[in-house]
């Protein structure tokens, strides 16, 4: 997790600097990099050595950043980067199992030490091949199960939220409630566009400023009357 956090943070930093000449430390990228590394190590956590775990986490952070950029370039909407975190690094974790599984760790976990990772025996492709077949099967199963579901949602017009509802937030527009962190400025913006949410009414302006202005105006008129010739 630590290596994934650091690699995602600094790879994103490098890409920002090359593109814009400026850079910022993106905490979101760092956190998702750590999560991507945890996803990647899940499959192989019991069968790889410590050094391999570091390599797997480091590569997971890089793959996450590259996957996130690929989504933006392909104009695919993934607000929380679930695809690069979970799908891309889930696949990487399965491949890493076929590459880095050590005979000793296999013996400790399963009582056998044959068909270890490809890096330990370049002539034995069994484990890595099985992992690749599993990836293809999972992708095929998910596609066959979910594609018809998405087609039906899209035909009914339920696949995407309205652009204004996205701007306001789905908590309010779909669930009828607000996030506790929504600030007062957001309430004003929602009131301006005419959306009626719970407890979202325009705040009355303070009357003090009006009364002070009236007093100043009355005083000015009195002074003018005193100076006027009889």
Tab-separated table of C-alpha atoms in Angstrom:
chain	number	residue	atom	x	y	z
A	1	UNK	CA	0.000	0.000	0.000
A	2	UNK	CA	2.800	2.422	0.878
A	3	UNK	CA	4.683	1.871	-2.381
A	4	UNK	CA	1.481	2.222	-4.400
A	5	UNK	CA	0.695	5.482	-2.617
A	6	UNK	CA	4.136	6.928	-3.337
A	7	UNK	CA	4.367	5.759	-6.959
A	8	UNK	CA	0.895	7.107	-7.802
A	9	UNK	CA	1.631	10.445	-6.132
A	10	UNK	CA	4.955	11.070	-7.842
A	11	UNK	CA	4.019	9.683	-11.265
A	12	UNK	CA	0.995	11.989	-11.286
A	13	UNK	CA	3.256	14.828	-10.123
A	14	UNK	CA	5.656	14.179	-13.000
A	15	UNK	CA	2.848	14.040	-15.579
A	16	UNK	CA	1.366	17.312	-14.301
A	17	UNK	CA	4.744	19.040	-14.484
A	18	UNK	CA	5.382	17.823	-18.028
A	19	UNK	CA	1.941	18.897	-19.228
A	20	UNK	CA	1.514	22.261	-17.517
A	21	UNK	CA	4.905	23.270	-16.141
A	22	UNK	CA	3.349	23.338	-12.667
A	23	UNK	CA	2.552	20.646	-10.154
A	24	UNK	CA	0.451	19.998	-7.081
A	25	UNK	CA	0.504	17.119	-4.627
A	26	UNK	CA	-2.802	15.314	-5.279
A	27	UNK	CA	-3.914	13.583	-2.082
A	28	UNK	CA	-6.707	11.806	-3.947
A	29	UNK	CA	-4.199	10.179	-6.301
A	30	UNK	CA	-2.073	9.093	-3.339
A	31	UNK	CA	-5.037	7.537	-1.523
A	32	UNK	CA	-6.282	5.736	-4.628
A	33	UNK	CA	-2.728	4.549	-5.291
A	34	UNK	CA	-2.655	2.943	-1.853
A	35	UNK	CA	-6.047	1.340	-2.489
A	36	UNK	CA	-4.886	0.091	-5.900
A	37	UNK	CA	-1.861	-1.548	-4.267
A	38	UNK	CA	-4.097	-3.272	-1.715
A	39	UNK	CA	-6.280	-4.584	-4.534
A	40	UNK	CA	-3.235	-5.826	-6.456
A	41	UNK	CA	-1.671	-7.701	-3.538
A	42	UNK	CA	-4.903	-9.441	-2.515
A	43	UNK	CA	-4.552	-12.430	-4.866
A	44	UNK	CA	-0.909	-13.085	-4.052
A	45	UNK	CA	-0.658	-11.983	-0.416
A	46	UNK	CA	-0.016	-15.512	0.886
A	47	UNK	CA	2.390	-16.744	-1.803
A	48	UNK	CA	4.882	-13.936	-2.593
A	49	UNK	CA	7.997	-12.729	-0.826
A	50	UNK	CA	8.260	-9.286	0.753
A	51	UNK	CA	10.337	-7.846	-2.086
A	52	UNK	CA	7.730	-9.020	-4.609
A	53	UNK	CA	4.972	-7.365	-2.588
A	54	UNK	CA	6.869	-4.054	-2.846
A	55	UNK	CA	7.183	-4.458	-6.635
A	56	UNK	CA	3.502	-5.351	-7.003
A	57	UNK	CA	2.408	-2.306	-4.982
A	58	UNK	CA	4.770	0.025	-6.837
A	59	UNK	CA	3.471	-1.103	-10.234
A	60	UNK	CA	-0.136	-0.862	-9.012
A	61	UNK	CA	0.267	2.869	-8.307
A	62	UNK	CA	1.657	3.478	-11.793
A	63	UNK	CA	-1.047	1.402	-13.481
A	64	UNK	CA	-3.708	3.286	-11.539
A	65	UNK	CA	-2.495	6.692	-12.774
A	66	UNK	CA	-2.149	5.489	-16.374
A	67	UNK	CA	-5.584	3.852	-16.234
A	68	UNK	CA	-7.149	7.037	-14.889
A	69	UNK	CA	-5.608	9.076	-17.706
A	70	UNK	CA	-6.837	6.527	-20.261
A	71	UNK	CA	-10.407	6.915	-18.978
A	72	UNK	CA	-10.225	10.694	-19.369
A	73	UNK	CA	-8.837	10.345	-22.883
A	74	UNK	CA	-11.592	7.870	-23.790
A	75	UNK	CA	-14.207	10.244	-22.267
A	76	UNK	CA	-15.505	7.574	-19.885
A	77	UNK	CA	-17.193	8.842	-16.733
A	78	UNK	CA	-15.705	7.235	-13.623
A	79	UNK	CA	-15.843	9.835	-10.871
A	80	UNK	CA	-14.107	7.717	-8.213
A	81	UNK	CA	-11.658	5.898	-10.548
A	82	UNK	CA	-13.147	2.509	-9.721
A	83	UNK	CA	-12.052	1.014	-13.048
A	84	UNK	CA	-8.309	1.739	-12.739
A	85	UNK	CA	-8.290	0.920	-9.029
A	86	UNK	CA	-10.298	-2.299	-9.007
A	87	UNK	CA	-10.459	-3.684	-12.542
A	88	UNK	CA	-7.002	-2.753	-13.824
A	89	UNK	CA	-5.211	-3.630	-10.610
A	90	UNK	CA	-7.353	-6.684	-9.977
A	91	UNK	CA	-6.059	-7.973	-13.306
A	92	UNK	CA	-2.511	-6.932	-12.436
A	93	UNK	CA	-2.754	-8.750	-9.107
A	94	UNK	CA	-3.786	-11.989	-10.812
A	95	UNK	CA	-0.955	-11.715	-13.332
A	96	UNK	CA	1.492	-10.874	-10.521
A	97	UNK	CA	0.448	-14.075	-8.754
A	98	UNK	CA	1.514	-16.051	-11.799
A	99	UNK	CA	4.808	-14.158	-11.954
A	100	UNK	CA	5.982	-13.867	-8.344
A	101	UNK	CA	4.554	-16.861	-6.436
A	102	UNK	CA	7.516	-18.514	-4.683
A	103	UNK	CA	7.838	-22.277	-4.134
A	104	UNK	CA	8.525	-21.814	-0.422
A	105	UNK	CA	5.433	-19.697	0.143
A	106	UNK	CA	3.349	-22.169	-1.848
A	107	UNK	CA	4.577	-24.988	0.362
A	108	UNK	CA	3.652	-23.026	3.493
A	109	UNK	CA	0.200	-22.113	2.176
A	110	UNK	CA	-0.872	-25.187	0.186
A	111	UNK	CA	1.601	-27.980	0.929
A	112	UNK	CA	2.922	-28.100	-2.662
A	113	UNK	CA	5.789	-26.326	-4.372
A	114	UNK	CA	5.428	-27.213	-8.057
A	115	UNK	CA	4.045	-24.854	-10.726
A	116	UNK	CA	5.366	-21.766	-8.959
A	117	UNK	CA	5.579	-18.296	-10.442
A	118	UNK	CA	7.091	-17.808	-13.882
A	119	UNK	CA	10.036	-15.802	-12.520
A	120	UNK	CA	11.117	-18.879	-10.524
A	121	UNK	CA	10.866	-21.301	-13.452
A	122	UNK	CA	10.818	-19.809	-16.948
A	123	UNK	CA	9.953	-23.179	-18.421
A	124	UNK	CA	6.741	-23.581	-16.406
A	125	UNK	CA	3.914	-21.381	-17.671
A	126	UNK	CA	1.170	-23.308	-15.853
A	127	UNK	CA	0.298	-20.895	-13.046
A	128	UNK	CA	0.615	-17.739	-15.149
A	129	UNK	CA	-1.447	-19.336	-17.924
A	130	UNK	CA	-4.170	-20.300	-15.460
A	131	UNK	CA	-4.279	-16.740	-14.145
A	132	UNK	CA	-4.672	-15.294	-17.647
A	133	UNK	CA	-7.465	-17.773	-18.444
A	134	UNK	CA	-9.213	-16.736	-15.204
A	135	UNK	CA	-8.991	-13.042	-16.184
A	136	UNK	CA	-10.530	-13.737	-19.598
A	137	UNK	CA	-13.318	-15.795	-18.004
A	138	UNK	CA	-14.149	-13.090	-15.443
A	139	UNK	CA	-14.237	-10.351	-18.105
A	140	UNK	CA	-16.499	-12.486	-20.296
A	141	UNK	CA	-18.852	-13.380	-17.445
A	142	UNK	CA	-19.224	-9.782	-16.248
A	143	UNK	CA	-19.783	-8.526	-19.809
A	144	UNK	CA	-22.467	-11.113	-20.541
A	145	UNK	CA	-24.254	-10.469	-17.240
A	146	UNK	CA	-24.126	-6.663	-17.137
A	147	UNK	CA	-24.226	-5.500	-20.774
A	148	UNK	CA	-27.941	-6.331	-21.282
A	149	UNK	CA	-28.726	-4.624	-17.975
A	150	UNK	CA	-26.986	-1.410	-19.081
A	151	UNK	CA	-28.713	-1.524	-22.500
A	152	UNK	CA	-32.131	-1.668	-20.817
A	153	UNK	CA	-31.268	1.193	-18.451
A	154	UNK	CA	-30.050	3.321	-21.338
A	155	UNK	CA	-33.203	2.607	-23.375
A	156	UNK	CA	-35.376	3.703	-20.436
A	157	UNK	CA	-33.339	6.864	-19.920
A	158	UNK	CA	-32.191	5.778	-16.469
A	159	UNK	CA	-28.525	5.218	-17.287
A	160	UNK	CA	-27.399	8.835	-16.759
A	161	UNK	CA	-28.548	11.520	-14.374
A	162	UNK	CA	-29.613	14.917	-15.675
A	163	UNK	CA	-26.712	17.365	-15.957
A	164	UNK	CA	-28.329	19.809	-13.527
A	165	UNK	CA	-28.954	17.024	-11.014
A	166	UNK	CA	-25.277	16.065	-11.294
A	167	UNK	CA	-24.294	19.661	-10.559
A	168	UNK	CA	-26.571	19.887	-7.523
A	169	UNK	CA	-25.638	16.431	-6.268
A	170	UNK	CA	-27.439	13.109	-6.353
A	171	UNK	CA	-27.884	13.083	-2.575
A	172	UNK	CA	-30.308	15.978	-2.921
A	173	UNK	CA	-31.889	15.356	-6.315
A	174	UNK	CA	-32.369	11.572	-5.972
A	175	UNK	CA	-32.466	10.919	-2.231
A	176	UNK	CA	-34.072	14.128	-0.980
A	177	UNK	CA	-31.343	14.774	1.553
A	178	UNK	CA	-28.123	16.726	1.794
A	179	UNK	CA	-24.584	15.823	2.619
A	180	UNK	CA	-23.662	17.252	6.009
A	181	UNK	CA	-20.653	19.009	4.431
A	182	UNK	CA	-22.723	21.058	1.982
A	183	UNK	CA	-21.952	24.682	2.724
A	184	UNK	CA	-24.198	27.727	2.739
A	185	UNK	CA	-22.950	28.934	-0.624
A	186	UNK	CA	-24.172	25.686	-2.176
A	187	UNK	CA	-27.579	26.313	-0.637
A	188	UNK	CA	-27.686	29.756	-2.247
A	189	UNK	CA	-26.717	28.293	-5.627
A	190	UNK	CA	-29.448	25.667	-5.402
A	191	UNK	CA	-32.024	28.300	-4.453
A	192	UNK	CA	-30.961	30.453	-7.406
A	193	UNK	CA	-31.658	27.666	-9.925
A	194	UNK	CA	-35.077	27.055	-8.397
A	195	UNK	CA	-34.655	23.568	-6.983
A	196	UNK	CA	-36.704	22.924	-3.889
A	197	UNK	CA	-34.769	20.795	-1.499
A	198	UNK	CA	-35.305	20.171	2.198
A	199	UNK	CA	-34.692	23.304	4.238
A	200	UNK	CA	-33.271	25.137	1.246
A	201	UNK	CA	-34.876	28.572	1.276
A	202	UNK	CA	-33.184	31.886	0.448
A	203	UNK	CA	-31.717	33.449	3.539
A	204	UNK	CA	-33.306	36.855	4.404
A	205	UNK	CA	-30.984	39.802	4.227
A	206	UNK	CA	-30.261	41.455	7.608
A	207	UNK	CA	-32.484	44.426	8.329
A	208	UNK	CA	-29.753	46.308	10.195
A	209	UNK	CA	-28.057	47.585	7.051
A	210	UNK	CA	-31.400	48.961	5.742
A	211	UNK	CA	-32.228	50.805	8.969
A	212	UNK	CA	-28.765	52.357	9.118
A	213	UNK	CA	-29.100	53.559	5.533
A	214	UNK	CA	-32.517	55.079	6.337
A	215	UNK	CA	-31.076	56.905	9.348
A	216	UNK	CA	-28.251	58.324	7.248
A	217	UNK	CA	-30.707	59.494	4.605
A	218	UNK	CA	-32.965	61.167	7.202
A	219	UNK	CA	-29.988	62.939	8.770
A	220	UNK	CA	-28.868	64.224	5.364
A	221	UNK	CA	-32.350	65.587	4.626
A	222	UNK	CA	-32.518	67.352	8.018
A	223	UNK	CA	-29.167	69.033	7.414
A	224	UNK	CA	-30.300	70.164	3.992
A	225	UNK	CA	-33.495	71.667	5.436
A	226	UNK	CA	-31.551	73.565	8.107
A	227	UNK	CA	-29.236	75.129	5.514
A	228	UNK	CA	-32.026	76.090	3.097
A	229	UNK	CA	-32.794	79.892	3.054
A	230	UNK	CA	-36.069	81.017	4.633
